Coordinates of C-alpha atoms in Angstrom, one line a residue:
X11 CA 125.8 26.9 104.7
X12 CA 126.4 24.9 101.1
X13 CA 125.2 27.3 98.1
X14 CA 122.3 26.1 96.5
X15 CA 122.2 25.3 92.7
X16 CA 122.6 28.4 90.5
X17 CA 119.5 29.3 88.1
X18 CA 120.0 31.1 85.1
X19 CA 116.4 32.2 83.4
X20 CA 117.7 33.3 79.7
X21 CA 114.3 35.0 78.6
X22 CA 115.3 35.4 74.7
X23 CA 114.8 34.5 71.0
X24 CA 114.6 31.1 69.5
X25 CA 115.8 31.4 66.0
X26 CA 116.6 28.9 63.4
X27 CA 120.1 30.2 61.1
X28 CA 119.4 29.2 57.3
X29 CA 122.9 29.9 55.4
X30 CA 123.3 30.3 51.8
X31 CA 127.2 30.8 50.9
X32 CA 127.5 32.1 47.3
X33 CA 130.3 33.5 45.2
X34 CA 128.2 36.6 44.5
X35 CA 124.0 38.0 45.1
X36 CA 122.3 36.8 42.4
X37 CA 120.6 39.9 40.4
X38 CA 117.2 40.4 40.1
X39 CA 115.6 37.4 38.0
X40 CA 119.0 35.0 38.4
X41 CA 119.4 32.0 39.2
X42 CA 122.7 30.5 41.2
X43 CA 124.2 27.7 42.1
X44 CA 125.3 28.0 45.9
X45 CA 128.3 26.5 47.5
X46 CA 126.5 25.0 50.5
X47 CA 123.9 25.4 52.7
X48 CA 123.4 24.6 56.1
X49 CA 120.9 25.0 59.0
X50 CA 121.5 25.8 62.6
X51 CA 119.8 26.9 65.6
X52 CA 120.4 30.8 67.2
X53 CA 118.7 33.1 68.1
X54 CA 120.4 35.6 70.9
X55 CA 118.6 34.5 73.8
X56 CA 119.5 30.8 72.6
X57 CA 122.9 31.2 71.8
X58 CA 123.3 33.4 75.0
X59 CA 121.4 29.9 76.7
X60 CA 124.0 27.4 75.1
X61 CA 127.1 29.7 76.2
X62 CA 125.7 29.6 79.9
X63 CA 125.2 25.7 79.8
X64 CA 128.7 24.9 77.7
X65 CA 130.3 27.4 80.3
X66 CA 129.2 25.9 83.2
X67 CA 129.7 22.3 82.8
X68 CA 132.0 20.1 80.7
X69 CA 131.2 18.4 77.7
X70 CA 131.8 15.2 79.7
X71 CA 129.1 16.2 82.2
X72 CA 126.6 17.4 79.0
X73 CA 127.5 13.8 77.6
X74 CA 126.6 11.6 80.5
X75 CA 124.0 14.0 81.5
X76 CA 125.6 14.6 85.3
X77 CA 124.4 17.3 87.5
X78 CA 126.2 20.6 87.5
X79 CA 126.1 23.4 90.0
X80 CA 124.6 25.8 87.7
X81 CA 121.0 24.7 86.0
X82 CA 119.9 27.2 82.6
X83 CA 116.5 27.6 81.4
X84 CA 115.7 28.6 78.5
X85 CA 112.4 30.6 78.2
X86 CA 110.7 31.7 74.8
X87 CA 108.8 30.0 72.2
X88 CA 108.9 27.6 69.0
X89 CA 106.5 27.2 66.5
X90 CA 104.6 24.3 66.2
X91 CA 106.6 22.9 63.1
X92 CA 109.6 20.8 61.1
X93 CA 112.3 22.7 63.6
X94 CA 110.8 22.9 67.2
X95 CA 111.4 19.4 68.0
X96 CA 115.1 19.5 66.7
X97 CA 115.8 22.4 68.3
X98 CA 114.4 21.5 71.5
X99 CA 116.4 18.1 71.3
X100 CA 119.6 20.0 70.4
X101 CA 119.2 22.7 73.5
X102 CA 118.6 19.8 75.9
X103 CA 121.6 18.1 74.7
X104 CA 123.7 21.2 75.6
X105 CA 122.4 20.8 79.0
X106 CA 119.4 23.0 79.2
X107 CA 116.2 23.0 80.6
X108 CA 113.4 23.9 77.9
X109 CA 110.7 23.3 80.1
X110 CA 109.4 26.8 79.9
X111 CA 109.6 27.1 75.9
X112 CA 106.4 27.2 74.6
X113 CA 105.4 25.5 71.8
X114 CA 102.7 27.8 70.2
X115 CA 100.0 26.1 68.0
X116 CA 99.6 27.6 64.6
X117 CA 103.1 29.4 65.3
X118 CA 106.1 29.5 63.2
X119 CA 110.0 29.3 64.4
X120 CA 111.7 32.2 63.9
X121 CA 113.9 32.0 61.1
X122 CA 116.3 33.9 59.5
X123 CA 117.5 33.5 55.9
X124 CA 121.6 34.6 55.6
X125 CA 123.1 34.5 52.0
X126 CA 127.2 35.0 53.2
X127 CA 129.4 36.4 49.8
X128 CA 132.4 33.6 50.2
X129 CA 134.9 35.9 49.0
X130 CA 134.0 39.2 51.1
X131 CA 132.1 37.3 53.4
X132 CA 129.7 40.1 53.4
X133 CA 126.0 38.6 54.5
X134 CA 122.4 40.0 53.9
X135 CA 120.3 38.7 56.6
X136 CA 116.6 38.5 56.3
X137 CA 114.5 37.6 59.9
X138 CA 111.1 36.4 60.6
X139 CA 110.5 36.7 64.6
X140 CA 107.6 34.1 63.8
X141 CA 106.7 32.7 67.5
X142 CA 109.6 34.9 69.0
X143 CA 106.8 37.8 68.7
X144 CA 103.9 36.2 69.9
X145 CA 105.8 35.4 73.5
X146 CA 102.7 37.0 75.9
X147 CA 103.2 39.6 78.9
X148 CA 103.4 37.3 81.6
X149 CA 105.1 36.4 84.8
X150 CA 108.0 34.2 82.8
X151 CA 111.0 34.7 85.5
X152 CA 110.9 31.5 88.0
X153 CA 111.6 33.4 92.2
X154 CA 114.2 30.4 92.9
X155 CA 116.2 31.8 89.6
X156 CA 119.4 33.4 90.6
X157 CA 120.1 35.6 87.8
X158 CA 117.3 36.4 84.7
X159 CA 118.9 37.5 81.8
X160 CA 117.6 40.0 78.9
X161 CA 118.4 41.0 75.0
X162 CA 115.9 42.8 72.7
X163 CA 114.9 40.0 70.1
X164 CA 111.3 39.7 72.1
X165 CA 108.9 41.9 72.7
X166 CA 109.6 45.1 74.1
X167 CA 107.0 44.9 77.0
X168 CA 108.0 41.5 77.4
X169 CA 111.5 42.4 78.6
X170 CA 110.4 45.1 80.2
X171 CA 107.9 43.5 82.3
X172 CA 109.6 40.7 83.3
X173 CA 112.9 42.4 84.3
X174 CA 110.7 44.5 86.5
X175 CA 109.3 40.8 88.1
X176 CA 112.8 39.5 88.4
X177 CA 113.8 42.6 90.2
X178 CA 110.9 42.8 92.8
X179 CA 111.6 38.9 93.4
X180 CA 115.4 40.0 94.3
X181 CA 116.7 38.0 91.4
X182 CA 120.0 39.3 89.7
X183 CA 119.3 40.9 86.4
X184 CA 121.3 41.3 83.3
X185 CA 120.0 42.4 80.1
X186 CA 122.7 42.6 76.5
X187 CA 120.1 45.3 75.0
X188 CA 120.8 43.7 71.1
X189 CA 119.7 44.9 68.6
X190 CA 120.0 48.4 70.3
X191 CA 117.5 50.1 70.8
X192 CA 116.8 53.1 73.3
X193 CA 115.3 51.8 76.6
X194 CA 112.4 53.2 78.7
X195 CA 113.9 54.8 82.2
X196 CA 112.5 51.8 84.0
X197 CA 114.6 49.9 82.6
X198 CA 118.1 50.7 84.2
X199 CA 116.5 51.5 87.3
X200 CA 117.8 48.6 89.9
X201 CA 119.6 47.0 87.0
X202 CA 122.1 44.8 88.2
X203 CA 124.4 44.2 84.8
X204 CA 124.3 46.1 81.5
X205 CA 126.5 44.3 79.0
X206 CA 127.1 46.5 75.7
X207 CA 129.3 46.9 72.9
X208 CA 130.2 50.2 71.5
X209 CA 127.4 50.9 69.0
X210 CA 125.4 49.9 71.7
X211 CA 126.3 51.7 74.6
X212 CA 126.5 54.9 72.0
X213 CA 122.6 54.4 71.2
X214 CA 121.8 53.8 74.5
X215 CA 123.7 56.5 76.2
X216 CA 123.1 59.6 73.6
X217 CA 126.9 60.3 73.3
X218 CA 127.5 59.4 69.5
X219 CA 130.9 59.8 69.4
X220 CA 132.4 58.2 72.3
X221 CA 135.9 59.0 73.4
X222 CA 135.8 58.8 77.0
X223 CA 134.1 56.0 78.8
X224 CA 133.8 57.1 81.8
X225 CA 131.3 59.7 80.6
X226 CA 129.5 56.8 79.3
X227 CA 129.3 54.7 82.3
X228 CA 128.1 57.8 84.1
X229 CA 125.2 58.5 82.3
X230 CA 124.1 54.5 82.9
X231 CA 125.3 54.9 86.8
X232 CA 123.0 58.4 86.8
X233 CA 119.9 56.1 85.7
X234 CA 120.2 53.6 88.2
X235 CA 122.9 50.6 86.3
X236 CA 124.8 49.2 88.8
X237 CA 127.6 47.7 86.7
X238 CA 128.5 48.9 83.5
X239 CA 130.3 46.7 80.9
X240 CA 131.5 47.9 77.4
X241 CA 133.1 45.0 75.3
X242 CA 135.4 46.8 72.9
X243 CA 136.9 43.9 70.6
X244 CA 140.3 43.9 70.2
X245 CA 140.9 46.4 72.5
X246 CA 139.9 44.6 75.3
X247 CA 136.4 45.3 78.2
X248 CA 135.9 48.4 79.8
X249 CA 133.8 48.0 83.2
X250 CA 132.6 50.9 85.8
X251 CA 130.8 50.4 88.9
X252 CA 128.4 52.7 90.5
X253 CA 130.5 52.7 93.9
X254 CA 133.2 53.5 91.7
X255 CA 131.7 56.3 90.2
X256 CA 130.2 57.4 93.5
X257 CA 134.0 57.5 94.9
X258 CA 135.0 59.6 91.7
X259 CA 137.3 56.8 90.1
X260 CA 137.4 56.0 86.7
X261 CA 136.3 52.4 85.0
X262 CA 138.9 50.2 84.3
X263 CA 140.0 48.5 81.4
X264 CA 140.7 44.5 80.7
X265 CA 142.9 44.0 77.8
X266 CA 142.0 41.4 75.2
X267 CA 143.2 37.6 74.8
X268 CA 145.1 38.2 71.4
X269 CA 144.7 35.0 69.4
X270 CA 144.2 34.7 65.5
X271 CA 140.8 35.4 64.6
X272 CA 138.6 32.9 62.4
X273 CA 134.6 34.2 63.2
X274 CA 133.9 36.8 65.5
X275 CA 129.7 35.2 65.0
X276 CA 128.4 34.3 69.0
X277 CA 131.5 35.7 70.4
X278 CA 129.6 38.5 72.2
X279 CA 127.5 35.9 73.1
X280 CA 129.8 33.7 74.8
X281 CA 131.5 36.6 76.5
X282 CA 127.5 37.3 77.7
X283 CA 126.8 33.4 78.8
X284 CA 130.2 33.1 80.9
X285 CA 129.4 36.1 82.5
X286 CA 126.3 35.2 83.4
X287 CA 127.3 31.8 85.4
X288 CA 129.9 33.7 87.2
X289 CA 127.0 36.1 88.4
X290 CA 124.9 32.8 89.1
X291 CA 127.7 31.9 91.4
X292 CA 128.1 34.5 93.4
X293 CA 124.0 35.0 93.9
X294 CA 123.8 31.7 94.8
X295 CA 126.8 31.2 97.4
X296 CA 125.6 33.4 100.5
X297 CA 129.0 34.5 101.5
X298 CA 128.3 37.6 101.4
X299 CA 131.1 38.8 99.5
X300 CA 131.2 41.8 96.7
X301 CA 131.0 40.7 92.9
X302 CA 134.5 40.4 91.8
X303 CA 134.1 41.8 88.3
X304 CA 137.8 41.3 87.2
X305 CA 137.7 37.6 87.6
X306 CA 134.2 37.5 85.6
X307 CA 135.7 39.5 83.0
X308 CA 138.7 38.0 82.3
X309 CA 136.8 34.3 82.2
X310 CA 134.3 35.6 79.7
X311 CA 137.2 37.3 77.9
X312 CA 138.8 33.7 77.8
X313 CA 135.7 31.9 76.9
X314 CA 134.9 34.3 73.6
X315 CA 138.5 34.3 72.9
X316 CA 138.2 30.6 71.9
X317 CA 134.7 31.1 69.7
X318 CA 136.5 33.5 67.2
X319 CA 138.9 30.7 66.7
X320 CA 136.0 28.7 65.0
X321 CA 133.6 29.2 62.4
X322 CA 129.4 29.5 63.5
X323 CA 127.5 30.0 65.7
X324 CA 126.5 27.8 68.4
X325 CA 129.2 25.4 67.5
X326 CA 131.9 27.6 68.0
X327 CA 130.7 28.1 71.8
X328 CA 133.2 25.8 74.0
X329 CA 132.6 24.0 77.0
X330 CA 134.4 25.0 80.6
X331 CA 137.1 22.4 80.1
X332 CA 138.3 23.8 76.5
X333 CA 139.1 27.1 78.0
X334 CA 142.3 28.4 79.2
X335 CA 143.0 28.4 82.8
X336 CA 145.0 31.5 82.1
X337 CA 145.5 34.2 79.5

């Protein structure tokens, strides 16, 4: 039997980026003169939405708008205002299907104001959820989706509820718990996919000091995660399974793509997206084989290896066909 199409549901944030770069702060009552400003779209769940689209299709397929094994919704909310429609535009261009983002009447876009210090490049970031937090508690994850993926810039009980719906519907779940916070029990029950980076999986576990990752893993694979993934920069992506752990063999670690390093901004998120349509695959293809979590790893280690050669956000995420066959 032919797979059918992959589905990634990205349930997430919608947030547009206004950047200030400036030499300095400006002090109370001061006025500056900036360097530049520019606007761009992000958000976590959207950047995490591009990365899955750019990852799954060339920019050749995006371009002439050609099918691609692997369709991406992205499902969240706009405001009813100046930046819904471009935003919208610019996600559909990438390949997505918005669809399912509402466009709430009498809403705002989230926003976020970043002023970036040219010289440290130090940033102060100030967010306003806006329509991000007025997403309601419904039913958002689609049964023909093959994967639904999670982070933390909605609603708490909106995550929670519907990664309990995409579970009960037998669809493969994934959540990048950013910004961390500690999670309900329920929530790594049946998880398929926790995707963390060190501060994160140290909130999330209780073990503040991390030295061994295996004790890590094992308190996820004690509530229920299935498969564990710590992305540890330079140093590379540690991963543990829960048959692993049940056999009493240690995670394993991926070493890192060296490359020089321009902008580490979306790279978790690319590393999340590419991820993500390898899962998709494998749902989707009935053969009945295990995860291979290597090869998924070492493509999403190639795929954020190119987005900290390039400076922003969304832009910086490449398509299938700009990333190395090999490391």
């Amino acid at each position: 039997m032919a797979p059918k199409q992959a589905v990634i549901s990205v349930v997430g944030s919608l947030n547009v980026d206004l950047v200030t770069r400036t030499s300095r702060v400006p002090v109370g009552g001061e006025t500056l003169t900036s360097e530049s400003f520019d606007i761009g779209f992000g958000g976590k769940g959207a950047n995490q939405a591009v990365a899955c689209a750019r990852l799954s299709r060339t920019g050749r397929q995006a371009l002439n708008a050609e099918p691609s094994d692997v369709e991406v919704r992205m499902v969240g909310a706009v405001g009813e205002d100046q930046f819904a429609p471009d935003f919208l535009k610019s996600l559909q261009k990438d390949g997505l299907n918005t669809s399912k983002v509402q466009v709430l009447s009498g809403k705002k876009t989230g926003v976020a104001v970043i002023i970036v210090e040219s010289q440290s490049g130090e940033n102060r970031i100030m967010f306003c959820p806006g329509a991000n937090y007025d997403v309601p508690v419904v039913d958002l994850v689609d049964s023909d989706s093959s994967v639904a993926l999670f982070q933390l810039e909605l609603p708490m009980n909106v995550v929670l509820h519907n990664m309990n719906v995409a579970r009960e519907k037998g669809v493969e779940t994934i959540i990048n718990p950013a910004p961390a916070v500690p999670l309900l029990e329920e929530a790594y029950q049946g998880l398929g996919h926790l995707i963390v980076n060190e501060t994160e999986a140290a909130i999330l576990s209780g073990i503040s000091s991390p030295i061994n990752w295996d004790e890590v893993a094992a308190v996820f694979v004690s509530r229920g995660v299935k498969n564990i993934i710590i992305t540890l920069g330079g140093e590379g992506v540690y991963y543990q399974t829960d048959k692993l752990h049940s056999q009493s063999k240690g995670g394993k670690l991926i070493p890192a793509r060296k490359v020089q390093v321009v902008d580490t901004t979306a790279a978790g998120d690319t590393f999340v997206g590419a991820y993500s349509v390898a899962v998709a695959r494998w749902k989707s293809s009935f053969s009945g084989a295990d995860f291979d979590l290597d090869s998924a790893i070492t493509f999403a280690n190639r795929a954020a290896s190119m987005t900290v050669q390039k400076r922003g956000a969304q832009s910086s995420i490449p398509w299938v066909d700009e990333v190395p066959a090999s490391s």
